[in-house]
Amino acid sequence: MAPVETLPTTIVENGLLNGRVRLRQPARGYRAGMDAALLAAAVPAEAGQSVIEAGCGAGAVLMQIAARRPGVTLTGVERDPATAALATENAALNGAAVSAVIRHGDVAAGFRALGVAPADWAISNPPFFDDATALRAPAEGKRGAWMADDGLKAWTDFLLKAVKEGGRVVVVHRADRLADLLALLGGKAGSFAVRPIHPFADEPAKRVLVHAIKTGRAPLRLLPPLILHDREGGKHTAQAEAILRGEASLGW
């Protein structure tokens, strides 16, 4: 097979959290957006705690957590070496080079392959699809972010190994995969809290935020939903806008 030519990628800098975070990321392909903002807002880690993110990309979630939660130790795992290097660059750009470490690694290889200690929090926005025949092929620049080559189970297994006993797992994913997430995480985690994310108040949820405690036993809680948009002309609801600006969080 002939080698695949890697096309040059244009990198641009964008501001997140109302300019508190500077993020260098590709101008085209997968780019950080609402899902990253929601995941970062849903991690109320305290100073002295540790957070590990599976599939950190260019570091959008980690850098937002660093801005929101000073004193937290961050580890990102990214399988694409160029993207991992970009995440390292973003950590330095945001003054988080000491608190945030990016490791080049593949979720499919398992958490133990990293050789690091489990964290207080293990978080992820896993690729949304694991069946390449179920959708039109994504653009090549988005394939790694959209397609879980080893299935959703590889991601949940990684998260469960990456978190301490009694630690927290937080995942943002498609709403129609909620049953799969609960089943895959439920073998070693519990005390689930689920927050539906609706595009509009009168439309079904398209995303869910799932919080679980490793070895937790409490009953599942279905939390009030987050509505992203209204139909009165505003781009986002007041709550969603406050999250994007870093003025509000999503507690559990």
mmCIF file of C-alpha atoms in Angstrom:
data_model
loop_
_atom_site.group_PDB
_atom_site.id
_atom_site.type_symbol
_atom_site.label_atom_id
_atom_site.label_comp_id
_atom_site.label_asym_id
_atom_site.label_seq_id
_atom_site.Cartn_x
_atom_site.Cartn_y
_atom_site.Cartn_z
ATOM 1 C CA MET A 1 0.000 0.000 0.000
ATOM 2 C CA ALA A 2 1.343 3.425 -0.923
ATOM 3 C CA PRO A 3 2.102 5.752 1.984
ATOM 4 C CA VAL A 4 -0.598 8.272 2.827
ATOM 5 C CA GLU A 5 0.501 11.841 2.242
ATOM 6 C CA THR A 6 -0.144 14.059 5.241
ATOM 7 C CA LEU A 7 -1.524 17.383 4.109
ATOM 8 C CA PRO A 8 -0.313 20.530 5.895
ATOM 9 C CA THR A 9 -2.729 21.723 8.574
ATOM 10 C CA THR A 10 -3.447 25.381 9.225
ATOM 11 C CA ILE A 11 -3.471 26.128 12.946
ATOM 12 C CA VAL A 12 -5.499 29.028 14.300
ATOM 13 C CA GLU A 13 -5.883 30.431 17.795
ATOM 14 C CA ASN A 14 -9.314 30.799 19.387
ATOM 15 C CA GLY A 15 -10.480 32.126 22.729
ATOM 16 C CA LEU A 16 -12.560 30.065 25.174
ATOM 17 C CA LEU A 17 -14.238 31.021 28.457
ATOM 18 C CA ASN A 18 -14.623 34.617 27.315
ATOM 19 C CA GLY A 19 -10.928 34.842 26.447
ATOM 20 C CA ARG A 20 -9.537 33.283 29.637
ATOM 21 C CA VAL A 21 -8.269 30.304 27.605
ATOM 22 C CA ARG A 22 -6.227 30.527 24.422
ATOM 23 C CA LEU A 23 -6.549 27.431 22.255
ATOM 24 C CA ARG A 24 -4.506 26.646 19.173
ATOM 25 C CA GLN A 25 -6.354 24.118 17.014
ATOM 26 C CA PRO A 26 -6.763 23.158 13.349
ATOM 27 C CA ALA A 27 -8.681 25.625 11.221
ATOM 28 C CA ARG A 28 -10.529 22.675 9.658
ATOM 29 C CA GLY A 29 -11.471 19.209 10.869
ATOM 30 C CA TYR A 30 -12.416 18.488 14.459
ATOM 31 C CA ARG A 31 -12.634 21.672 16.541
ATOM 32 C CA ALA A 32 -13.539 22.226 20.175
ATOM 33 C CA GLY A 33 -17.110 23.362 20.758
ATOM 34 C CA MET A 34 -20.044 22.978 23.119
ATOM 35 C CA ASP A 35 -19.281 19.373 24.118
ATOM 36 C CA ALA A 36 -15.845 20.393 25.399
ATOM 37 C CA ALA A 37 -17.338 23.319 27.320
ATOM 38 C CA LEU A 38 -19.983 21.085 28.906
ATOM 39 C CA LEU A 39 -17.481 18.434 29.950
ATOM 40 C CA ALA A 40 -15.160 20.994 31.528
ATOM 41 C CA ALA A 41 -18.071 22.631 33.369
ATOM 42 C CA ALA A 42 -19.141 19.244 34.750
ATOM 43 C CA VAL A 43 -15.846 18.515 36.578
ATOM 44 C CA PRO A 44 -15.948 20.305 39.963
ATOM 45 C CA ALA A 45 -12.502 19.032 40.952
ATOM 46 C CA GLU A 46 -10.928 20.593 44.038
ATOM 47 C CA ALA A 47 -7.402 21.929 44.471
ATOM 48 C CA GLY A 48 -5.028 19.039 45.069
ATOM 49 C CA GLN A 49 -7.139 16.561 43.093
ATOM 50 C CA SER A 50 -6.139 14.947 39.801
ATOM 51 C CA VAL A 51 -8.023 14.645 36.512
ATOM 52 C CA ILE A 52 -7.195 12.399 33.551
ATOM 53 C CA GLU A 53 -8.876 12.855 30.182
ATOM 54 C CA ALA A 54 -9.050 10.058 27.620
ATOM 55 C CA GLY A 55 -8.779 11.468 24.100
ATOM 56 C CA CYS A 56 -7.837 15.023 25.046
ATOM 57 C CA GLY A 57 -7.364 16.317 21.496
ATOM 58 C CA ALA A 58 -5.723 19.738 21.470
ATOM 59 C CA GLY A 59 -6.485 20.182 25.164
ATOM 60 C CA ALA A 60 -9.677 22.266 25.059
ATOM 61 C CA VAL A 61 -11.296 20.508 28.026
ATOM 62 C CA LEU A 62 -8.125 20.370 30.118
ATOM 63 C CA MET A 63 -7.321 24.043 29.567
ATOM 64 C CA GLN A 64 -10.854 25.054 30.541
ATOM 65 C CA ILE A 65 -10.612 22.954 33.702
ATOM 66 C CA ALA A 66 -7.231 24.543 34.467
ATOM 67 C CA ALA A 67 -8.833 27.988 34.199
ATOM 68 C CA ARG A 68 -11.903 26.999 36.198
ATOM 69 C CA ARG A 69 -10.157 24.920 38.877
ATOM 70 C CA PRO A 70 -6.746 26.244 39.942
ATOM 71 C CA GLY A 71 -4.562 23.755 41.783
ATOM 72 C CA VAL A 72 -5.857 20.670 39.965
ATOM 73 C CA THR A 73 -3.348 18.267 38.369
ATOM 74 C CA LEU A 74 -4.252 17.355 34.782
ATOM 75 C CA THR A 75 -3.227 14.486 32.510
ATOM 76 C CA GLY A 76 -4.336 14.191 28.907
ATOM 77 C CA VAL A 77 -4.072 11.067 26.753
ATOM 78 C CA GLU A 78 -4.054 11.489 22.979
ATOM 79 C CA ARG A 79 -3.144 8.914 20.331
ATOM 80 C CA ASP A 80 -2.388 11.320 17.466
ATOM 81 C CA PRO A 81 1.186 12.579 18.007
ATOM 82 C CA ALA A 82 0.673 15.894 16.207
ATOM 83 C CA THR A 83 -2.462 16.628 18.223
ATOM 84 C CA ALA A 84 -0.741 15.599 21.460
ATOM 85 C CA ALA A 85 2.075 18.023 20.641
ATOM 86 C CA LEU A 86 -0.499 20.753 20.049
ATOM 87 C CA ALA A 87 -2.095 20.031 23.434
ATOM 88 C CA THR A 88 1.327 20.359 25.077
ATOM 89 C CA GLU A 89 1.781 23.685 23.289
ATOM 90 C CA ASN A 90 -1.612 24.853 24.552
ATOM 91 C CA ALA A 91 -0.678 23.943 28.117
ATOM 92 C CA ALA A 92 2.384 26.174 27.865
ATOM 93 C CA LEU A 93 0.380 28.924 26.147
ATOM 94 C CA ASN A 94 -2.054 28.991 29.085
ATOM 95 C CA GLY A 95 0.548 28.815 31.839
ATOM 96 C CA ALA A 96 -0.444 25.237 32.702
ATOM 97 C CA ALA A 97 2.730 23.435 31.615
ATOM 98 C CA VAL A 98 3.464 22.384 35.216
ATOM 99 C CA SER A 99 -0.052 21.264 36.164
ATOM 100 C CA ALA A 100 -0.993 19.645 32.820
ATOM 101 C CA VAL A 101 0.921 16.746 31.256
ATOM 102 C CA ILE A 102 -0.024 15.345 27.838
ATOM 103 C CA ARG A 103 0.833 11.721 27.123
ATOM 104 C CA HIS A 104 0.904 10.155 23.692
ATOM 105 C CA GLY A 105 -1.064 6.944 24.135
ATOM 106 C CA ASP A 106 -3.951 4.905 22.756
ATOM 107 C CA VAL A 107 -7.057 4.181 24.805
ATOM 108 C CA ALA A 108 -7.195 0.752 23.142
ATOM 109 C CA ALA A 109 -3.859 -0.154 24.785
ATOM 110 C CA GLY A 110 -5.440 0.232 28.209
ATOM 111 C CA PHE A 111 -4.726 2.521 31.125
ATOM 112 C CA ARG A 112 -1.918 0.421 32.600
ATOM 113 C CA ALA A 113 0.171 0.957 29.453
ATOM 114 C CA LEU A 114 0.577 4.611 30.463
ATOM 115 C CA GLY A 115 2.378 3.743 33.692
ATOM 116 C CA VAL A 116 0.670 6.481 35.730
ATOM 117 C CA ALA A 117 -1.372 6.361 38.933
ATOM 118 C CA PRO A 118 -5.186 6.440 38.850
ATOM 119 C CA ALA A 119 -6.753 9.883 39.235
ATOM 120 C CA ASP A 120 -9.561 11.343 41.330
ATOM 121 C CA TRP A 121 -11.492 12.086 38.132
ATOM 122 C CA ALA A 122 -11.483 10.259 34.783
ATOM 123 C CA ILE A 123 -13.326 12.070 32.006
ATOM 124 C CA SER A 124 -13.935 11.789 28.287
ATOM 125 C CA ASN A 125 -15.907 12.830 25.255
ATOM 126 C CA PRO A 126 -15.516 9.490 23.432
ATOM 127 C CA PRO A 127 -15.922 9.226 19.652
ATOM 128 C CA PHE A 128 -19.645 9.144 18.937
ATOM 129 C CA PHE A 129 -19.687 6.197 16.535
ATOM 130 C CA ASP A 130 -18.142 2.740 16.492
ATOM 131 C CA ASP A 131 -19.828 1.315 13.391
ATOM 132 C CA ALA A 132 -18.369 2.753 10.204
ATOM 133 C CA THR A 133 -21.329 1.413 8.196
ATOM 134 C CA ALA A 134 -23.855 3.315 10.295
ATOM 135 C CA LEU A 135 -23.107 6.743 8.881
ATOM 136 C CA ARG A 136 -21.616 8.542 5.937
ATOM 137 C CA ALA A 137 -17.843 8.573 6.293
ATOM 138 C CA PRO A 138 -16.717 11.702 8.181
ATOM 139 C CA ALA A 139 -14.125 14.055 6.784
ATOM 140 C CA GLU A 140 -10.655 12.646 7.327
ATOM 141 C CA GLY A 141 -9.790 15.426 9.760
ATOM 142 C CA LYS A 142 -12.725 14.402 11.975
ATOM 143 C CA ARG A 143 -12.502 10.615 11.707
ATOM 144 C CA GLY A 144 -10.387 10.084 14.810
ATOM 145 C CA ALA A 145 -12.777 12.169 16.898
ATOM 146 C CA TRP A 146 -15.929 10.566 15.494
ATOM 147 C CA MET A 147 -15.045 6.878 15.138
ATOM 148 C CA ALA A 148 -14.193 4.659 18.113
ATOM 149 C CA ASP A 149 -12.210 2.022 16.252
ATOM 150 C CA ASP A 150 -12.163 -0.298 19.272
ATOM 151 C CA GLY A 151 -15.738 0.391 20.375
ATOM 152 C CA LEU A 152 -17.201 2.344 23.273
ATOM 153 C CA LYS A 153 -16.226 -0.455 25.689
ATOM 154 C CA ALA A 154 -12.531 0.308 25.223
ATOM 155 C CA TRP A 155 -13.205 3.857 26.427
ATOM 156 C CA THR A 156 -15.299 2.908 29.439
ATOM 157 C CA ASP A 157 -12.777 0.221 30.426
ATOM 158 C CA PHE A 158 -10.002 2.811 30.250
ATOM 159 C CA LEU A 159 -11.932 5.295 32.394
ATOM 160 C CA LEU A 160 -12.752 2.699 35.049
ATOM 161 C CA LYS A 161 -9.074 1.731 35.328
ATOM 162 C CA ALA A 162 -7.950 5.364 35.259
ATOM 163 C CA VAL A 163 -9.948 6.412 38.330
ATOM 164 C CA LYS A 164 -9.333 5.622 42.003
ATOM 165 C CA GLU A 165 -11.746 3.630 44.147
ATOM 166 C CA GLY A 166 -14.448 6.104 45.074
ATOM 167 C CA GLY A 167 -13.312 8.443 42.287
ATOM 168 C CA ARG A 168 -15.551 10.092 39.710
ATOM 169 C CA VAL A 169 -16.117 9.327 36.030
ATOM 170 C CA VAL A 170 -17.721 11.951 33.790
ATOM 171 C CA VAL A 171 -18.649 11.356 30.146
ATOM 172 C CA VAL A 172 -20.446 13.463 27.550
ATOM 173 C CA HIS A 173 -21.930 11.415 24.731
ATOM 174 C CA ARG A 174 -24.893 10.903 22.411
ATOM 175 C CA ALA A 175 -28.211 10.578 24.228
ATOM 176 C CA ASP A 176 -29.080 7.429 22.287
ATOM 177 C CA ARG A 177 -26.035 5.671 23.783
ATOM 178 C CA LEU A 178 -27.128 6.279 27.384
ATOM 179 C CA ALA A 179 -28.198 2.673 27.961
ATOM 180 C CA ASP A 180 -24.855 1.438 26.616
ATOM 181 C CA LEU A 181 -22.913 3.827 28.863
ATOM 182 C CA LEU A 182 -24.821 2.768 31.974
ATOM 183 C CA ALA A 183 -24.349 -0.917 31.166
ATOM 184 C CA LEU A 184 -20.631 -0.592 30.373
ATOM 185 C CA LEU A 185 -19.825 1.549 33.408
ATOM 186 C CA GLY A 186 -22.220 -0.278 35.724
ATOM 187 C CA GLY A 187 -19.987 -3.302 36.280
ATOM 188 C CA LYS A 188 -17.566 -1.317 38.455
ATOM 189 C CA ALA A 189 -19.297 2.016 39.036
ATOM 190 C CA GLY A 190 -22.624 3.273 40.276
ATOM 191 C CA SER A 191 -24.326 6.239 41.966
ATOM 192 C CA PHE A 192 -25.136 7.491 38.480
ATOM 193 C CA ALA A 193 -26.309 11.031 37.816
ATOM 194 C CA VAL A 194 -27.524 11.824 34.299
ATOM 195 C CA ARG A 195 -28.101 15.306 32.892
ATOM 196 C CA PRO A 196 -29.900 15.459 29.514
ATOM 197 C CA ILE A 197 -28.735 18.162 27.093
ATOM 198 C CA HIS A 198 -31.499 19.425 24.788
ATOM 199 C CA PRO A 199 -30.912 21.622 21.724
ATOM 200 C CA PHE A 200 -34.321 23.286 22.383
ATOM 201 C CA ALA A 201 -36.837 22.861 25.192
ATOM 202 C CA ASP A 202 -39.346 21.236 22.848
ATOM 203 C CA GLU A 203 -36.879 18.793 21.229
ATOM 204 C CA PRO A 204 -35.472 15.488 22.523
ATOM 205 C CA ALA A 205 -32.056 15.452 24.171
ATOM 206 C CA LYS A 206 -29.175 14.840 21.773
ATOM 207 C CA ARG A 207 -26.430 14.656 24.405
ATOM 208 C CA VAL A 208 -26.145 13.383 27.953
ATOM 209 C CA LEU A 209 -23.645 14.082 30.686
ATOM 210 C CA VAL A 210 -23.127 10.984 32.812
ATOM 211 C CA HIS A 211 -21.474 11.058 36.229
ATOM 212 C CA ALA A 212 -20.584 7.845 38.071
ATOM 213 C CA ILE A 213 -18.658 6.915 41.204
ATOM 214 C CA LYS A 214 -16.342 3.916 41.089
ATOM 215 C CA THR A 215 -17.824 1.340 43.520
ATOM 216 C CA GLY A 216 -20.770 3.709 44.141
ATOM 217 C CA ARG A 217 -24.069 2.111 45.173
ATOM 218 C CA ALA A 218 -26.555 4.975 45.400
ATOM 219 C CA PRO A 219 -29.674 5.017 43.183
ATOM 220 C CA LEU A 220 -29.514 6.648 39.775
ATOM 221 C CA ARG A 221 -30.554 10.324 39.688
ATOM 222 C CA LEU A 222 -31.991 12.029 36.604
ATOM 223 C CA LEU A 223 -31.063 15.707 36.904
ATOM 224 C CA PRO A 224 -32.811 18.765 35.443
ATOM 225 C CA PRO A 225 -31.928 19.194 31.767
ATOM 226 C CA LEU A 226 -29.739 21.840 30.211
ATOM 227 C CA ILE A 227 -31.385 23.651 27.279
ATOM 228 C CA LEU A 228 -28.829 25.038 24.833
ATOM 229 C CA HIS A 229 -30.906 27.316 22.571
ATOM 230 C CA ASP A 230 -34.135 29.280 22.706
ATOM 231 C CA ARG A 231 -36.416 30.245 19.840
ATOM 232 C CA GLU A 232 -36.480 33.956 20.627
ATOM 233 C CA GLY A 233 -33.506 34.812 18.421
ATOM 234 C CA GLY A 234 -30.734 34.274 20.927
ATOM 235 C CA LYS A 235 -27.945 31.921 19.923
ATOM 236 C CA HIS A 236 -27.822 30.281 23.358
ATOM 237 C CA THR A 237 -29.947 30.283 26.476
ATOM 238 C CA ALA A 238 -28.662 32.352 29.374
ATOM 239 C CA GLN A 239 -27.477 29.226 31.200
ATOM 240 C CA ALA A 240 -25.627 27.855 28.175
ATOM 241 C CA GLU A 241 -24.034 31.243 27.517
ATOM 242 C CA ALA A 242 -22.883 31.450 31.137
ATOM 243 C CA ILE A 243 -21.232 28.033 30.803
ATOM 244 C CA LEU A 244 -19.456 29.050 27.601
ATOM 245 C CA ARG A 245 -18.179 32.202 29.323
ATOM 246 C CA GLY A 246 -16.991 30.278 32.373
ATOM 247 C CA GLU A 247 -19.488 32.038 34.632
ATOM 248 C CA ALA A 248 -21.452 28.885 35.540
ATOM 249 C CA SER A 249 -20.728 25.220 36.188
ATOM 250 C CA LEU A 250 -22.736 22.008 36.021
ATOM 251 C CA GLY A 251 -22.743 20.398 39.444
ATOM 252 C CA TRP A 252 -23.886 16.938 40.413
#
